[in-house]
CSV table of C-alpha atoms in Angstrom, one decimal:
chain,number,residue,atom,x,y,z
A,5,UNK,CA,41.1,-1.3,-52.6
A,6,UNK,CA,42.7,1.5,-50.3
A,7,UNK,CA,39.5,3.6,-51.1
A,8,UNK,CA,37.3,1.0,-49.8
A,9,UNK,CA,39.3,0.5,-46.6
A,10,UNK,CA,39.2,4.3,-46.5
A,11,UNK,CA,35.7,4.7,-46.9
A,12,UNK,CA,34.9,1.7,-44.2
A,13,UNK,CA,37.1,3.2,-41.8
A,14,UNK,CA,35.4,6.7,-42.1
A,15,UNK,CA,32.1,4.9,-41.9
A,16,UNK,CA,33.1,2.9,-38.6
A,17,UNK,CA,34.6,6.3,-36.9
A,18,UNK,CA,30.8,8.3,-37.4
A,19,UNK,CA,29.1,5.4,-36.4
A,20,UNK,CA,31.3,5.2,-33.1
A,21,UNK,CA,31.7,9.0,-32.7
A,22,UNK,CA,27.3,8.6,-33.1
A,23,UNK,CA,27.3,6.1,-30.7
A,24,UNK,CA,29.6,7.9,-28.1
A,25,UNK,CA,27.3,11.0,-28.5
A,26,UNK,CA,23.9,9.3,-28.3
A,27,UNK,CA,25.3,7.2,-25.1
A,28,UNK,CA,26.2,10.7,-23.9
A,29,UNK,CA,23.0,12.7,-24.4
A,30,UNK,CA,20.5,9.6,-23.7
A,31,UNK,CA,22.7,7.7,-20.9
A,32,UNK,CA,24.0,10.5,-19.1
A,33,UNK,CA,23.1,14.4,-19.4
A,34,UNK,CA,19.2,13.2,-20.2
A,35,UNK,CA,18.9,11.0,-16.8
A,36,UNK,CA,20.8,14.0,-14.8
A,37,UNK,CA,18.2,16.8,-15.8
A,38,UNK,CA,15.3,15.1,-14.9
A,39,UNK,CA,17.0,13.7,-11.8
A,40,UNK,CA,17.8,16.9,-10.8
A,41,UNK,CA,14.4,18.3,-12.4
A,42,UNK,CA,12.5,15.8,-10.0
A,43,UNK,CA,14.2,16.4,-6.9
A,44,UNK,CA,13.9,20.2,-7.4
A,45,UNK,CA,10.3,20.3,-7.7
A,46,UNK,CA,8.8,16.9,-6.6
A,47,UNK,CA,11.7,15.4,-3.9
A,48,UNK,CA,9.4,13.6,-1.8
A,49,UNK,CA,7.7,11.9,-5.2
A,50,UNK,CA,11.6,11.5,-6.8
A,51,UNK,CA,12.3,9.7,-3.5
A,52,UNK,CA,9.3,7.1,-3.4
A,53,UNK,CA,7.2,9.5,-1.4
A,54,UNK,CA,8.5,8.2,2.0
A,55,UNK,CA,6.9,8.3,5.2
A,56,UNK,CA,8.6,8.8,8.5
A,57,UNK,CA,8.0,8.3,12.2
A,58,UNK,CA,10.2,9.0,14.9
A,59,UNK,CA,13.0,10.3,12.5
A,60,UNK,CA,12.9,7.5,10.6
A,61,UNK,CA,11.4,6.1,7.2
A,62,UNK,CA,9.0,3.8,8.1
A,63,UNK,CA,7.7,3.0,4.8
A,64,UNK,CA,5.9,4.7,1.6
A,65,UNK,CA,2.1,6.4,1.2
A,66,UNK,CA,2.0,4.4,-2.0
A,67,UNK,CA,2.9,0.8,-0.7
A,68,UNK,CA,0.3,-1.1,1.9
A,69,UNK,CA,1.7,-2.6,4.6
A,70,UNK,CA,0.3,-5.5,6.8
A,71,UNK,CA,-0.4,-5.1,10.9
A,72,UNK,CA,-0.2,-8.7,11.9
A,73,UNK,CA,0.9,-10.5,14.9
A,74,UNK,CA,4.1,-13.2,15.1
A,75,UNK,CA,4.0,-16.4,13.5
A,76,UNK,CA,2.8,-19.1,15.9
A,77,UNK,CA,4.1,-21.9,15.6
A,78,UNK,CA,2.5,-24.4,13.2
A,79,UNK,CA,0.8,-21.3,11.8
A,80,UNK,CA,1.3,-20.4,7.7
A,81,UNK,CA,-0.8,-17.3,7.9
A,82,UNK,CA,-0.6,-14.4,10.8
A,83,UNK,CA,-3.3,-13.0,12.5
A,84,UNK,CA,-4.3,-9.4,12.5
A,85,UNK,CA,-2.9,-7.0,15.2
A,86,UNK,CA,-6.1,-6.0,15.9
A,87,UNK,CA,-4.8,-3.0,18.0
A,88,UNK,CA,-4.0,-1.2,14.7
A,89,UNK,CA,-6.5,-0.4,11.7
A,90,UNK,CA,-6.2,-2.6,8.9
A,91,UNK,CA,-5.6,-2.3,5.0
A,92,UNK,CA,-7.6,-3.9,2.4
A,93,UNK,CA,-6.9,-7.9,1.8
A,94,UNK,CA,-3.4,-8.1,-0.2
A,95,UNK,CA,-4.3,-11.6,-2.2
A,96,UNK,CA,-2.6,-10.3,-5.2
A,97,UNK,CA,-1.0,-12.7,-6.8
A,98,UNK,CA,0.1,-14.7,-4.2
A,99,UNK,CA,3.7,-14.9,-2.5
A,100,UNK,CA,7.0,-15.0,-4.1
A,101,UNK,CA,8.3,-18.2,-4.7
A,102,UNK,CA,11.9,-17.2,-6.2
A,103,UNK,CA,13.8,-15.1,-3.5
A,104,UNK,CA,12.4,-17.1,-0.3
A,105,UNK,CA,14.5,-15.1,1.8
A,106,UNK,CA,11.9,-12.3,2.1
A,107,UNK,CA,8.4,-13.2,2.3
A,108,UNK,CA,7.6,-10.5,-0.5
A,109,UNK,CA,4.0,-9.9,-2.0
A,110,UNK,CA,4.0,-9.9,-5.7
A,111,UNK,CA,2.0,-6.7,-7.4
A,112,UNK,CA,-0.9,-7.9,-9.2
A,113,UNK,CA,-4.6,-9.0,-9.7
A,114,UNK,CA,-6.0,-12.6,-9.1
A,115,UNK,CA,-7.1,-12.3,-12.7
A,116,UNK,CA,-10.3,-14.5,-11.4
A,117,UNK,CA,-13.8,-14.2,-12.4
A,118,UNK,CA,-16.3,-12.6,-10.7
A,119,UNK,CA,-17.9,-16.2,-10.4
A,120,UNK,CA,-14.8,-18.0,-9.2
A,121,UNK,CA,-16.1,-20.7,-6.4
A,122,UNK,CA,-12.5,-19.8,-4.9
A,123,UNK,CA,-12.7,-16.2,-5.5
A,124,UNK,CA,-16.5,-16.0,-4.0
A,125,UNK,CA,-15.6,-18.0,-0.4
A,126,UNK,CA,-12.4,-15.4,-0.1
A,127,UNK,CA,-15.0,-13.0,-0.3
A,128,UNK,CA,-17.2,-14.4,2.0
A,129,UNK,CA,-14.2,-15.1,4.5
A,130,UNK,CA,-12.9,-12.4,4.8
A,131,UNK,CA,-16.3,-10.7,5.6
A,132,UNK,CA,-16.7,-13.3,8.5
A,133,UNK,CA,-13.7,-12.1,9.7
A,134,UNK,CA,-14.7,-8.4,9.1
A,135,UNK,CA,-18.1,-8.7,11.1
A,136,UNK,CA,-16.1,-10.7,13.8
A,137,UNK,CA,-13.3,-8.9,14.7
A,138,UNK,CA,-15.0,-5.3,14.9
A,139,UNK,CA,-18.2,-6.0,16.8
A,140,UNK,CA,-17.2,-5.2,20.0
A,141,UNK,CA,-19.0,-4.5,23.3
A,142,UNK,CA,-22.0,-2.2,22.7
A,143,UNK,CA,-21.0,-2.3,18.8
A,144,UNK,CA,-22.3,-4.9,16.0
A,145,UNK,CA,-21.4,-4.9,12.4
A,146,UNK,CA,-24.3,-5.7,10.4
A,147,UNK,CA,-23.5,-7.3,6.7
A,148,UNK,CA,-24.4,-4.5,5.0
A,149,UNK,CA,-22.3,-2.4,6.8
A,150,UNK,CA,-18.8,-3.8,5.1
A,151,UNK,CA,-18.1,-2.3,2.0
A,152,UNK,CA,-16.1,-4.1,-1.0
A,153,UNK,CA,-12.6,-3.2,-0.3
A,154,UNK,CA,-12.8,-4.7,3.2
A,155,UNK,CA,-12.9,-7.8,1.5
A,156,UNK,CA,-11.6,-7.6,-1.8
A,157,UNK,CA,-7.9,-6.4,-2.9
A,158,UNK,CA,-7.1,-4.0,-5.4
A,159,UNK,CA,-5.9,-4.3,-8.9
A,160,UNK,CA,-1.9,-4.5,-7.5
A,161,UNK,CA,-3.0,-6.2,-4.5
A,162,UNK,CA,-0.8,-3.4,-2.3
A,163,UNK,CA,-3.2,-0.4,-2.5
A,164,UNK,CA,-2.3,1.9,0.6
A,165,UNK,CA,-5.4,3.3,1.2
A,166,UNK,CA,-9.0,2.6,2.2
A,167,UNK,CA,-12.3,4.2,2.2
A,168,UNK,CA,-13.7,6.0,5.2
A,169,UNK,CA,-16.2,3.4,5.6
A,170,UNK,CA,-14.1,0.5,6.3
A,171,UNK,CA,-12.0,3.0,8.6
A,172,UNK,CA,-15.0,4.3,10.3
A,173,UNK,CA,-16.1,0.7,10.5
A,174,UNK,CA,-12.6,-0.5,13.1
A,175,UNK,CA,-12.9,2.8,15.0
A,176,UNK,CA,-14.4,1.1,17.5
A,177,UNK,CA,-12.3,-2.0,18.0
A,178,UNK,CA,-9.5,0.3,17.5
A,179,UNK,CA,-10.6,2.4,20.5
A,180,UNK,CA,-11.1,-0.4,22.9
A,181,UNK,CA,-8.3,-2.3,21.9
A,182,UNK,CA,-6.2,0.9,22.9
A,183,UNK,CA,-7.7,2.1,25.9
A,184,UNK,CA,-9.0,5.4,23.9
A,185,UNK,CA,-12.5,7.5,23.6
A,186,UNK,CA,-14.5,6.4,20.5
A,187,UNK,CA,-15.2,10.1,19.8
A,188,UNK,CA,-11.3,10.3,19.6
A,189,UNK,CA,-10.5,7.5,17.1
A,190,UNK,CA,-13.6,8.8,15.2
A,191,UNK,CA,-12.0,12.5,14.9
A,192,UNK,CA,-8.5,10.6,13.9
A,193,UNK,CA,-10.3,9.0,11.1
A,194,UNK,CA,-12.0,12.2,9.9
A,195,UNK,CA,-8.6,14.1,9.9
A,196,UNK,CA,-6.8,11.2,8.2
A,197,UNK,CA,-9.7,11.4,5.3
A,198,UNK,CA,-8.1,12.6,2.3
A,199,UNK,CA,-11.2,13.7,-0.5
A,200,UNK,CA,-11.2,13.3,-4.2
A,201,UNK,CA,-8.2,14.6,-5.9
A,202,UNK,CA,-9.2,18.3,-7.5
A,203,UNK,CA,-12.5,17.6,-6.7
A,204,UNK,CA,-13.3,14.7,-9.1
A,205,UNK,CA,-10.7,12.5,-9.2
A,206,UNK,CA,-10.9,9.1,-7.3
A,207,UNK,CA,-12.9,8.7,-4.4
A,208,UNK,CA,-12.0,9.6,-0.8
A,209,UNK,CA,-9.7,8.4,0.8
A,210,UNK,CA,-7.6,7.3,4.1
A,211,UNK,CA,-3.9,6.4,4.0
A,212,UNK,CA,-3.8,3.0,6.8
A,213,UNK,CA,0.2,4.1,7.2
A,214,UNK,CA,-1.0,7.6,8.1
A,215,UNK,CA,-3.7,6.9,10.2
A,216,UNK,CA,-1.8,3.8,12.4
A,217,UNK,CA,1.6,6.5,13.0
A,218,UNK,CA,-1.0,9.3,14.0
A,219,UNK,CA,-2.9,6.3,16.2
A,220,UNK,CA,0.7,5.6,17.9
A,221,UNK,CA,1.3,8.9,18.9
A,222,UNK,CA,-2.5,9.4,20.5
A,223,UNK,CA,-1.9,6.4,22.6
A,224,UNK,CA,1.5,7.8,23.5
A,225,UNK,CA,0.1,10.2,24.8
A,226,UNK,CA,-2.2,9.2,27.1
């Protein structure tokens, strides 16, 4: 009887003194070297790969953000600050309906098919608005001009970036809607254009964060 007691008791101290170790190694020293591994070579990934303006973090080149004017009342959806250039459509899947103190905008696709009567008139929506709010005196968007991630949102719905068409394609709605040279807005585009990564990776690129902070300071500027 004592040897049983014996023997559970040694059994329960190695599984604790395992259990201490392991909690040790895998809760503690594991998460502090590659903490500190990540912040010595990659700190601006480690930290969410902030962006700042005017010494402070204005957000991150990873998350899109929306340029849209207050809430007017009786209005559910803003309108586009059409002063700024604008990100791809953020439909994702839809808004949150738990925390309602934030109006947050959950990651994800619409899961919809590419036949969806829905899906389809979204489409076609937002490429009236498109052709509509960038033809501008002396300048017409044709149809064919728009390309698919004006109007459609990405596969998380917050994609940061967006082609250099559809940036190419506000320049100049963004130039008269600031008071600046086309030629101007066009170069800010073309420096803002990031291209594929090594060479093959992706396609090319503009980061709408990036571009609007360097489109703030031109207009200060002036």
């Amino acid at each position: 009887m004592n040897n049983s007691v014996t023997g559970t008791a040694r059994l329960l101290g190695a599984g604790l003194r395992a259990l201490l170790v392991l909690t040790l190694v895998c809760g503690v020293v594991y998460p502090l070297v590659v903490t500190g591994i990540a912040q010595g070579l990659f700190p601006g990934r480690a930290n969410g790969s902030e962006i700042e303006a005017d010494g402070e973090v204005v957000g991150s080149s990873l998350i899109g953000q929306s340029y849209t004017l207050p809430l007017k009342e009786g209005q559910k959806t803003p309108e586009p600050d059409l002063k700024w250039f604008q990100g791809r459509p953020a439909n994702g899947l839809g808004t949150n309906s738990v925390n309602t103190q934030y109006r947050l905008v959950l990651s994800g696709a619409t899961n919809r098919s590419a036949d969806d009567e829905e899906l389809i008139q979204w489409v076609k929506d937002a490429k009236a608005a498109v052709i509509r709010d960038n033809s501008v005196g002396g300048y017409t968007v044709e149809p064919s001009e728009v390309p698919a991630d004006a109007v459609t949102s990405s596969g998380s719905g917050l994609d940061p970036d967006i082609s250099p068409q559809y940036a190419h394609l506000q320049v100049h709605r963004v130039a008269q809607r600031n008071g600046l040279p086309v030629e101007q807005v066009e170069q800010l585009v073309d420096a803002h254009t990031e291209s594929r990564t090594l060479g093959f990776i992706g396609e090319p690129r503009v980061n709408v964060l990036e571009l609007n902070i360097a489109l703030k300071d031109l207009t200060a500027k002036r």
